Amino acid sequence: MVQLDDEAFLALRRAQALFIAYAVNLFLPQTHLLSRLARLNPGSVAAPENLDSFFDSDEDLSFDFDD
């Protein structure tokens, strides 16, 4: 187990980053589930060429990633 000195702990606390450290400690033992899920679903979904087709009824919303 790694322990932080007081200065490092207070720096994390001041930066409001302690929740990240706690989350890592909480979920790190569960990483085996991610590899299991990756084995069960190895495929990926390709993004559509035109995202505007998802929002065909909304004239105000558009995506242009070429600029």
mmCIF file of N, CA, C and O in Angstrom:
data_model
loop_
_atom_site.group_PDB
_atom_site.id
_atom_site.type_symbol
_atom_site.label_atom_id
_atom_site.label_comp_id
_atom_site.label_asym_id
_atom_site.label_seq_id
_atom_site.Cartn_x
_atom_site.Cartn_y
_atom_site.Cartn_z
ATOM 1 N N MET A 1 0.847 -1.185 0.000
ATOM 2 C CA MET A 1 0.000 0.000 0.000
ATOM 3 C C MET A 1 0.888 1.243 0.000
ATOM 4 O O MET A 1 1.848 1.336 0.749
ATOM 5 N N VAL A 2 0.549 2.172 -0.848
ATOM 6 C CA VAL A 2 1.303 3.418 -0.969
ATOM 7 C C VAL A 2 0.670 4.471 -0.079
ATOM 8 O O VAL A 2 -0.545 4.657 -0.088
ATOM 9 N N GLN A 3 1.513 5.136 0.687
ATOM 10 C CA GLN A 3 1.004 6.214 1.533
ATOM 11 C C GLN A 3 1.594 7.531 1.067
ATOM 12 O O GLN A 3 2.774 7.609 0.733
ATOM 13 N N LEU A 4 0.750 8.542 1.056
ATOM 14 C CA LEU A 4 1.187 9.879 0.675
ATOM 15 C C LEU A 4 1.695 10.617 1.892
ATOM 16 O O LEU A 4 1.174 10.452 2.995
ATOM 17 N N ASP A 5 2.681 11.451 1.667
ATOM 18 C CA ASP A 5 3.090 12.317 2.765
ATOM 19 C C ASP A 5 2.047 13.426 2.925
ATOM 20 O O ASP A 5 1.153 13.596 2.090
ATOM 21 N N ASP A 6 2.124 14.156 3.989
ATOM 22 C CA ASP A 6 1.109 15.165 4.301
ATOM 23 C C ASP A 6 0.997 16.232 3.215
ATOM 24 O O ASP A 6 -0.106 16.662 2.862
ATOM 25 N N GLU A 7 2.132 16.656 2.666
ATOM 26 C CA GLU A 7 2.115 17.700 1.638
ATOM 27 C C GLU A 7 1.371 17.237 0.389
ATOM 28 O O GLU A 7 0.567 17.970 -0.185
ATOM 29 N N ALA A 8 1.641 16.017 -0.055
ATOM 30 C CA ALA A 8 0.989 15.494 -1.253
ATOM 31 C C ALA A 8 -0.508 15.329 -1.018
ATOM 32 O O ALA A 8 -1.321 15.653 -1.890
ATOM 33 N N PHE A 9 -0.876 14.830 0.151
ATOM 34 C CA PHE A 9 -2.290 14.666 0.469
ATOM 35 C C PHE A 9 -3.005 16.010 0.472
ATOM 36 O O PHE A 9 -4.086 16.150 -0.112
ATOM 37 N N LEU A 10 -2.402 16.999 1.098
ATOM 38 C CA LEU A 10 -3.040 18.322 1.147
ATOM 39 C C LEU A 10 -3.108 18.967 -0.228
ATOM 40 O O LEU A 10 -4.075 19.676 -0.537
ATOM 41 N N ALA A 11 -2.105 18.710 -1.069
ATOM 42 C CA ALA A 11 -2.144 19.248 -2.431
ATOM 43 C C ALA A 11 -3.303 18.634 -3.215
ATOM 44 O O ALA A 11 -4.019 19.341 -3.932
ATOM 45 N N LEU A 12 -3.515 17.325 -3.063
ATOM 46 C CA LEU A 12 -4.651 16.685 -3.712
ATOM 47 C C LEU A 12 -5.970 17.206 -3.160
ATOM 48 O O LEU A 12 -6.932 17.433 -3.901
ATOM 49 N N ARG A 13 -6.000 17.418 -1.872
ATOM 50 C CA ARG A 13 -7.227 17.925 -1.242
ATOM 51 C C ARG A 13 -7.547 19.331 -1.733
ATOM 52 O O ARG A 13 -8.693 19.646 -2.057
ATOM 53 N N ARG A 14 -6.523 20.186 -1.805
ATOM 54 C CA ARG A 14 -6.739 21.554 -2.285
ATOM 55 C C ARG A 14 -7.185 21.566 -3.745
ATOM 56 O O ARG A 14 -7.964 22.422 -4.149
ATOM 57 N N ALA A 15 -6.678 20.620 -4.531
ATOM 58 C CA ALA A 15 -7.050 20.547 -5.947
ATOM 59 C C ALA A 15 -8.389 19.838 -6.152
ATOM 60 O O ALA A 15 -8.837 19.686 -7.282
ATOM 61 N N GLN A 16 -9.009 19.415 -5.052
ATOM 62 C CA GLN A 16 -10.279 18.687 -5.080
ATOM 63 C C GLN A 16 -10.172 17.432 -5.948
ATOM 64 O O GLN A 16 -11.080 17.084 -6.697
ATOM 65 N N ALA A 17 -9.036 16.747 -5.846
ATOM 66 C CA ALA A 17 -8.788 15.551 -6.643
ATOM 67 C C ALA A 17 -8.833 14.279 -5.815
ATOM 68 O O ALA A 17 -8.544 13.207 -6.330
ATOM 69 N N LEU A 18 -9.177 14.365 -4.549
ATOM 70 C CA LEU A 18 -9.213 13.167 -3.715
ATOM 71 C C LEU A 18 -10.255 12.161 -4.188
ATOM 72 O O LEU A 18 -10.052 10.955 -4.072
ATOM 73 N N PHE A 19 -11.356 12.651 -4.737
ATOM 74 C CA PHE A 19 -12.387 11.721 -5.195
ATOM 75 C C PHE A 19 -11.846 10.812 -6.297
ATOM 76 O O PHE A 19 -12.244 9.653 -6.400
ATOM 77 N N ILE A 20 -10.913 11.300 -7.119
ATOM 78 C CA ILE A 20 -10.313 10.460 -8.152
ATOM 79 C C ILE A 20 -9.477 9.361 -7.510
ATOM 80 O O ILE A 20 -9.541 8.194 -7.905
ATOM 81 N N ALA A 21 -8.702 9.723 -6.500
ATOM 82 C CA ALA A 21 -7.883 8.728 -5.809
ATOM 83 C C ALA A 21 -8.763 7.681 -5.133
ATOM 84 O O ALA A 21 -8.472 6.480 -5.209
ATOM 85 N N TYR A 22 -9.836 8.102 -4.511
ATOM 86 C CA TYR A 22 -10.747 7.162 -3.871
ATOM 87 C C TYR A 22 -11.417 6.264 -4.904
ATOM 88 O O TYR A 22 -11.594 5.058 -4.691
ATOM 89 N N ALA A 23 -11.804 6.831 -6.040
ATOM 90 C CA ALA A 23 -12.448 6.045 -7.090
ATOM 91 C C ALA A 23 -11.497 4.995 -7.650
ATOM 92 O O ALA A 23 -11.897 3.854 -7.899
ATOM 93 N N VAL A 24 -10.239 5.356 -7.836
ATOM 94 C CA VAL A 24 -9.253 4.393 -8.326
ATOM 95 C C VAL A 24 -9.110 3.256 -7.329
ATOM 96 O O VAL A 24 -9.096 2.074 -7.708
ATOM 97 N N ASN A 25 -9.014 3.582 -6.055
ATOM 98 C CA ASN A 25 -8.892 2.538 -5.039
ATOM 99 C C ASN A 25 -10.130 1.656 -4.976
ATOM 100 O O ASN A 25 -10.044 0.464 -4.703
ATOM 101 N N LEU A 26 -11.284 2.226 -5.231
ATOM 102 C CA LEU A 26 -12.517 1.469 -5.166
ATOM 103 C C LEU A 26 -12.692 0.549 -6.376
ATOM 104 O O LEU A 26 -13.106 -0.600 -6.236
ATOM 105 N N PHE A 27 -12.358 1.049 -7.569
ATOM 106 C CA PHE A 27 -12.655 0.306 -8.790
ATOM 107 C C PHE A 27 -11.481 -0.483 -9.363
ATOM 108 O O PHE A 27 -11.684 -1.302 -10.251
ATOM 109 N N LEU A 28 -10.280 -0.265 -8.895
ATOM 110 C CA LEU A 28 -9.131 -0.991 -9.424
ATOM 111 C C LEU A 28 -9.279 -2.501 -9.283
ATOM 112 O O LEU A 28 -8.953 -3.234 -10.224
ATOM 113 N N PRO A 29 -9.795 -3.001 -8.177
ATOM 114 C CA PRO A 29 -9.988 -4.455 -8.090
ATOM 115 C C PRO A 29 -11.018 -4.993 -9.085
ATOM 116 O O PRO A 29 -11.091 -6.191 -9.306
ATOM 117 N N GLN A 30 -11.805 -4.137 -9.705
ATOM 118 C CA GLN A 30 -12.839 -4.569 -10.639
ATOM 119 C C GLN A 30 -12.384 -4.542 -12.091
ATOM 120 O O GLN A 30 -13.173 -4.803 -12.993
ATOM 121 N N THR A 31 -11.111 -4.232 -12.354
ATOM 122 C CA THR A 31 -10.648 -4.107 -13.738
ATOM 123 C C THR A 31 -10.723 -5.424 -14.492
ATOM 124 O O THR A 31 -10.798 -5.422 -15.720
ATOM 125 N N HIS A 32 -10.715 -6.538 -13.784
ATOM 126 C CA HIS A 32 -10.844 -7.820 -14.475
ATOM 127 C C HIS A 32 -12.185 -7.916 -15.206
ATOM 128 O O HIS A 32 -12.306 -8.594 -16.218
ATOM 129 N N LEU A 33 -13.187 -7.185 -14.715
ATOM 130 C CA LEU A 33 -14.484 -7.185 -15.388
ATOM 131 C C LEU A 33 -14.409 -6.496 -16.750
ATOM 132 O O LEU A 33 -15.083 -6.901 -17.700
ATOM 133 N N LEU A 34 -13.573 -5.464 -16.856
ATOM 134 C CA LEU A 34 -13.424 -4.786 -18.142
ATOM 135 C C LEU A 34 -12.830 -5.705 -19.189
ATOM 136 O O LEU A 34 -13.274 -5.730 -20.342
ATOM 137 N N SER A 35 -11.817 -6.476 -18.809
ATOM 138 C CA SER A 35 -11.228 -7.400 -19.777
ATOM 139 C C SER A 35 -12.217 -8.503 -20.143
ATOM 140 O O SER A 35 -12.274 -8.948 -21.289
ATOM 141 N N ARG A 36 -13.021 -8.926 -19.191
ATOM 142 C CA ARG A 36 -14.035 -9.945 -19.474
ATOM 143 C C ARG A 36 -15.088 -9.398 -20.439
ATOM 144 O O ARG A 36 -15.490 -10.066 -21.397
ATOM 145 N N LEU A 37 -15.522 -8.173 -20.213
ATOM 146 C CA LEU A 37 -16.494 -7.558 -21.117
ATOM 147 C C LEU A 37 -15.908 -7.357 -22.512
ATOM 148 O O LEU A 37 -16.600 -7.524 -23.514
ATOM 149 N N ALA A 38 -14.634 -7.024 -22.587
ATOM 150 C CA ALA A 38 -13.990 -6.845 -23.887
ATOM 151 C C ALA A 38 -13.927 -8.165 -24.647
ATOM 152 O O ALA A 38 -14.066 -8.188 -25.869
ATOM 153 N N ARG A 39 -13.707 -9.257 -23.930
ATOM 154 C CA ARG A 39 -13.691 -10.564 -24.592
ATOM 155 C C ARG A 39 -15.080 -10.956 -25.069
ATOM 156 O O ARG A 39 -15.239 -11.573 -26.121
ATOM 157 N N LEU A 40 -16.109 -10.598 -24.306
ATOM 158 C CA LEU A 40 -17.471 -10.952 -24.685
ATOM 159 C C LEU A 40 -17.989 -10.126 -25.851
ATOM 160 O O LEU A 40 -18.827 -10.581 -26.621
ATOM 161 N N ASN A 41 -17.523 -8.897 -25.970
ATOM 162 C CA ASN A 41 -17.991 -8.001 -27.023
ATOM 163 C C ASN A 41 -16.793 -7.341 -27.698
ATOM 164 O O ASN A 41 -16.518 -6.166 -27.475
ATOM 165 N N PRO A 42 -16.070 -8.068 -28.534
ATOM 166 C CA PRO A 42 -14.855 -7.510 -29.124
ATOM 167 C C PRO A 42 -15.108 -6.535 -30.260
ATOM 168 O O PRO A 42 -14.217 -5.808 -30.658
ATOM 169 N N GLY A 43 -16.304 -6.504 -30.801
ATOM 170 C CA GLY A 43 -16.590 -5.644 -31.940
ATOM 171 C C GLY A 43 -16.668 -4.180 -31.562
ATOM 172 O O GLY A 43 -16.780 -3.803 -30.401
ATOM 173 N N SER A 44 -16.584 -3.359 -32.565
ATOM 174 C CA SER A 44 -16.751 -1.926 -32.352
ATOM 175 C C SER A 44 -17.759 -1.403 -33.360
ATOM 176 O O SER A 44 -17.984 -1.995 -34.409
ATOM 177 N N VAL A 45 -18.344 -0.286 -33.043
ATOM 178 C CA VAL A 45 -19.347 0.327 -33.912
ATOM 179 C C VAL A 45 -18.711 1.525 -34.587
ATOM 180 O O VAL A 45 -18.157 2.402 -33.925
ATOM 181 N N ALA A 46 -18.778 1.542 -35.883
ATOM 182 C CA ALA A 46 -18.212 2.663 -36.634
ATOM 183 C C ALA A 46 -19.145 3.864 -36.532
ATOM 184 O O ALA A 46 -20.370 3.725 -36.553
ATOM 185 N N ALA A 47 -18.560 5.024 -36.425
ATOM 186 C CA ALA A 47 -19.349 6.255 -36.382
ATOM 187 C C ALA A 47 -19.913 6.533 -37.775
ATOM 188 O O ALA A 47 -19.244 6.298 -38.782
ATOM 189 N N PRO A 48 -21.136 7.022 -37.843
ATOM 190 C CA PRO A 48 -21.706 7.327 -39.152
ATOM 191 C C PRO A 48 -20.987 8.504 -39.794
ATOM 192 O O PRO A 48 -20.398 9.350 -39.114
ATOM 193 N N GLU A 49 -21.026 8.544 -41.101
ATOM 194 C CA GLU A 49 -20.367 9.629 -41.839
ATOM 195 C C GLU A 49 -21.011 10.976 -41.548
ATOM 196 O O GLU A 49 -20.358 11.988 -41.437
ATOM 197 N N ASN A 50 -22.334 10.977 -41.390
ATOM 198 C CA ASN A 50 -23.065 12.220 -41.191
ATOM 199 C C ASN A 50 -23.859 12.125 -39.888
ATOM 200 O O ASN A 50 -24.862 11.427 -39.823
ATOM 201 N N LEU A 51 -23.429 12.848 -38.860
ATOM 202 C CA LEU A 51 -24.128 12.827 -37.577
ATOM 203 C C LEU A 51 -25.448 13.590 -37.610
ATOM 204 O O LEU A 51 -26.298 13.405 -36.755
ATOM 205 N N ASP A 52 -25.623 14.444 -38.611
ATOM 206 C CA ASP A 52 -26.881 15.186 -38.718
ATOM 207 C C ASP A 52 -28.072 14.262 -38.925
ATOM 208 O O ASP A 52 -29.200 14.611 -38.591
ATOM 209 N N SER A 53 -27.852 13.065 -39.448
ATOM 210 C CA SER A 53 -28.960 12.142 -39.681
ATOM 211 C C SER A 53 -29.600 11.688 -38.372
ATOM 212 O O SER A 53 -30.763 11.301 -38.351
ATOM 213 N N PHE A 54 -28.873 11.747 -37.275
ATOM 214 C CA PHE A 54 -29.453 11.402 -35.981
ATOM 215 C C PHE A 54 -30.407 12.471 -35.475
ATOM 216 O O PHE A 54 -31.248 12.229 -34.640
ATOM 217 N N PHE A 55 -30.243 13.690 -35.951
ATOM 218 C CA PHE A 55 -31.031 14.824 -35.479
ATOM 219 C C PHE A 55 -31.828 15.427 -36.632
ATOM 220 O O PHE A 55 -31.885 16.632 -36.789
ATOM 221 N N ASP A 56 -32.456 14.613 -37.449
ATOM 222 C CA ASP A 56 -33.131 15.095 -38.643
ATOM 223 C C ASP A 56 -34.292 16.031 -38.363
ATOM 224 O O ASP A 56 -34.639 16.856 -39.200
ATOM 225 N N SER A 57 -34.892 15.970 -37.188
ATOM 226 C CA SER A 57 -36.015 16.866 -36.906
ATOM 227 C C SER A 57 -35.568 18.179 -36.264
ATOM 228 O O SER A 57 -36.370 19.076 -36.087
ATOM 229 N N ASP A 58 -34.311 18.317 -35.954
ATOM 230 C CA ASP A 58 -33.805 19.538 -35.302
ATOM 231 C C ASP A 58 -32.995 20.340 -36.314
ATOM 232 O O ASP A 58 -31.885 19.985 -36.664
ATOM 233 N N GLU A 59 -33.562 21.429 -36.782
ATOM 234 C CA GLU A 59 -32.899 22.250 -37.787
ATOM 235 C C GLU A 59 -31.802 23.134 -37.198
ATOM 236 O O GLU A 59 -30.929 23.600 -37.924
ATOM 237 N N ASP A 60 -31.826 23.390 -35.886
ATOM 238 C CA ASP A 60 -30.856 24.285 -35.281
ATOM 239 C C ASP A 60 -29.550 23.596 -34.920
ATOM 240 O O ASP A 60 -28.536 24.251 -34.718
ATOM 241 N N LEU A 61 -29.560 22.283 -34.835
ATOM 242 C CA LEU A 61 -28.387 21.544 -34.397
ATOM 243 C C LEU A 61 -27.679 20.937 -35.598
ATOM 244 O O LEU A 61 -28.286 20.238 -36.406
ATOM 245 N N SER A 62 -26.381 21.220 -35.728
ATOM 246 C CA SER A 62 -25.610 20.615 -36.819
ATOM 247 C C SER A 62 -24.182 20.393 -36.341
ATOM 248 O O SER A 62 -23.710 21.049 -35.426
ATOM 249 N N PHE A 63 -23.520 19.468 -36.976
ATOM 250 C CA PHE A 63 -22.149 19.123 -36.639
ATOM 251 C C PHE A 63 -21.281 19.314 -37.872
ATOM 252 O O PHE A 63 -21.614 18.828 -38.960
ATOM 253 N N ASP A 64 -20.160 19.997 -37.701
ATOM 254 C CA ASP A 64 -19.215 20.165 -38.802
ATOM 255 C C ASP A 64 -17.824 20.052 -38.208
ATOM 256 O O ASP A 64 -17.300 20.995 -37.628
ATOM 257 N N PHE A 65 -17.203 18.887 -38.367
ATOM 258 C CA PHE A 65 -15.899 18.637 -37.777
ATOM 259 C C PHE A 65 -14.759 18.933 -38.750
ATOM 260 O O PHE A 65 -13.595 18.718 -38.423
ATOM 261 N N ASP A 66 -15.073 19.392 -39.933
ATOM 262 C CA ASP A 66 -14.034 19.633 -40.937
ATOM 263 C C ASP A 66 -13.353 20.980 -40.776
ATOM 264 O O ASP A 66 -12.318 21.215 -41.373
ATOM 265 N N ASP A 67 -13.920 21.881 -39.999
ATOM 266 C CA ASP A 67 -13.319 23.220 -39.848
ATOM 267 C C ASP A 67 -12.202 23.226 -38.854
ATOM 268 O O ASP A 67 -12.114 22.571 -37.918
#
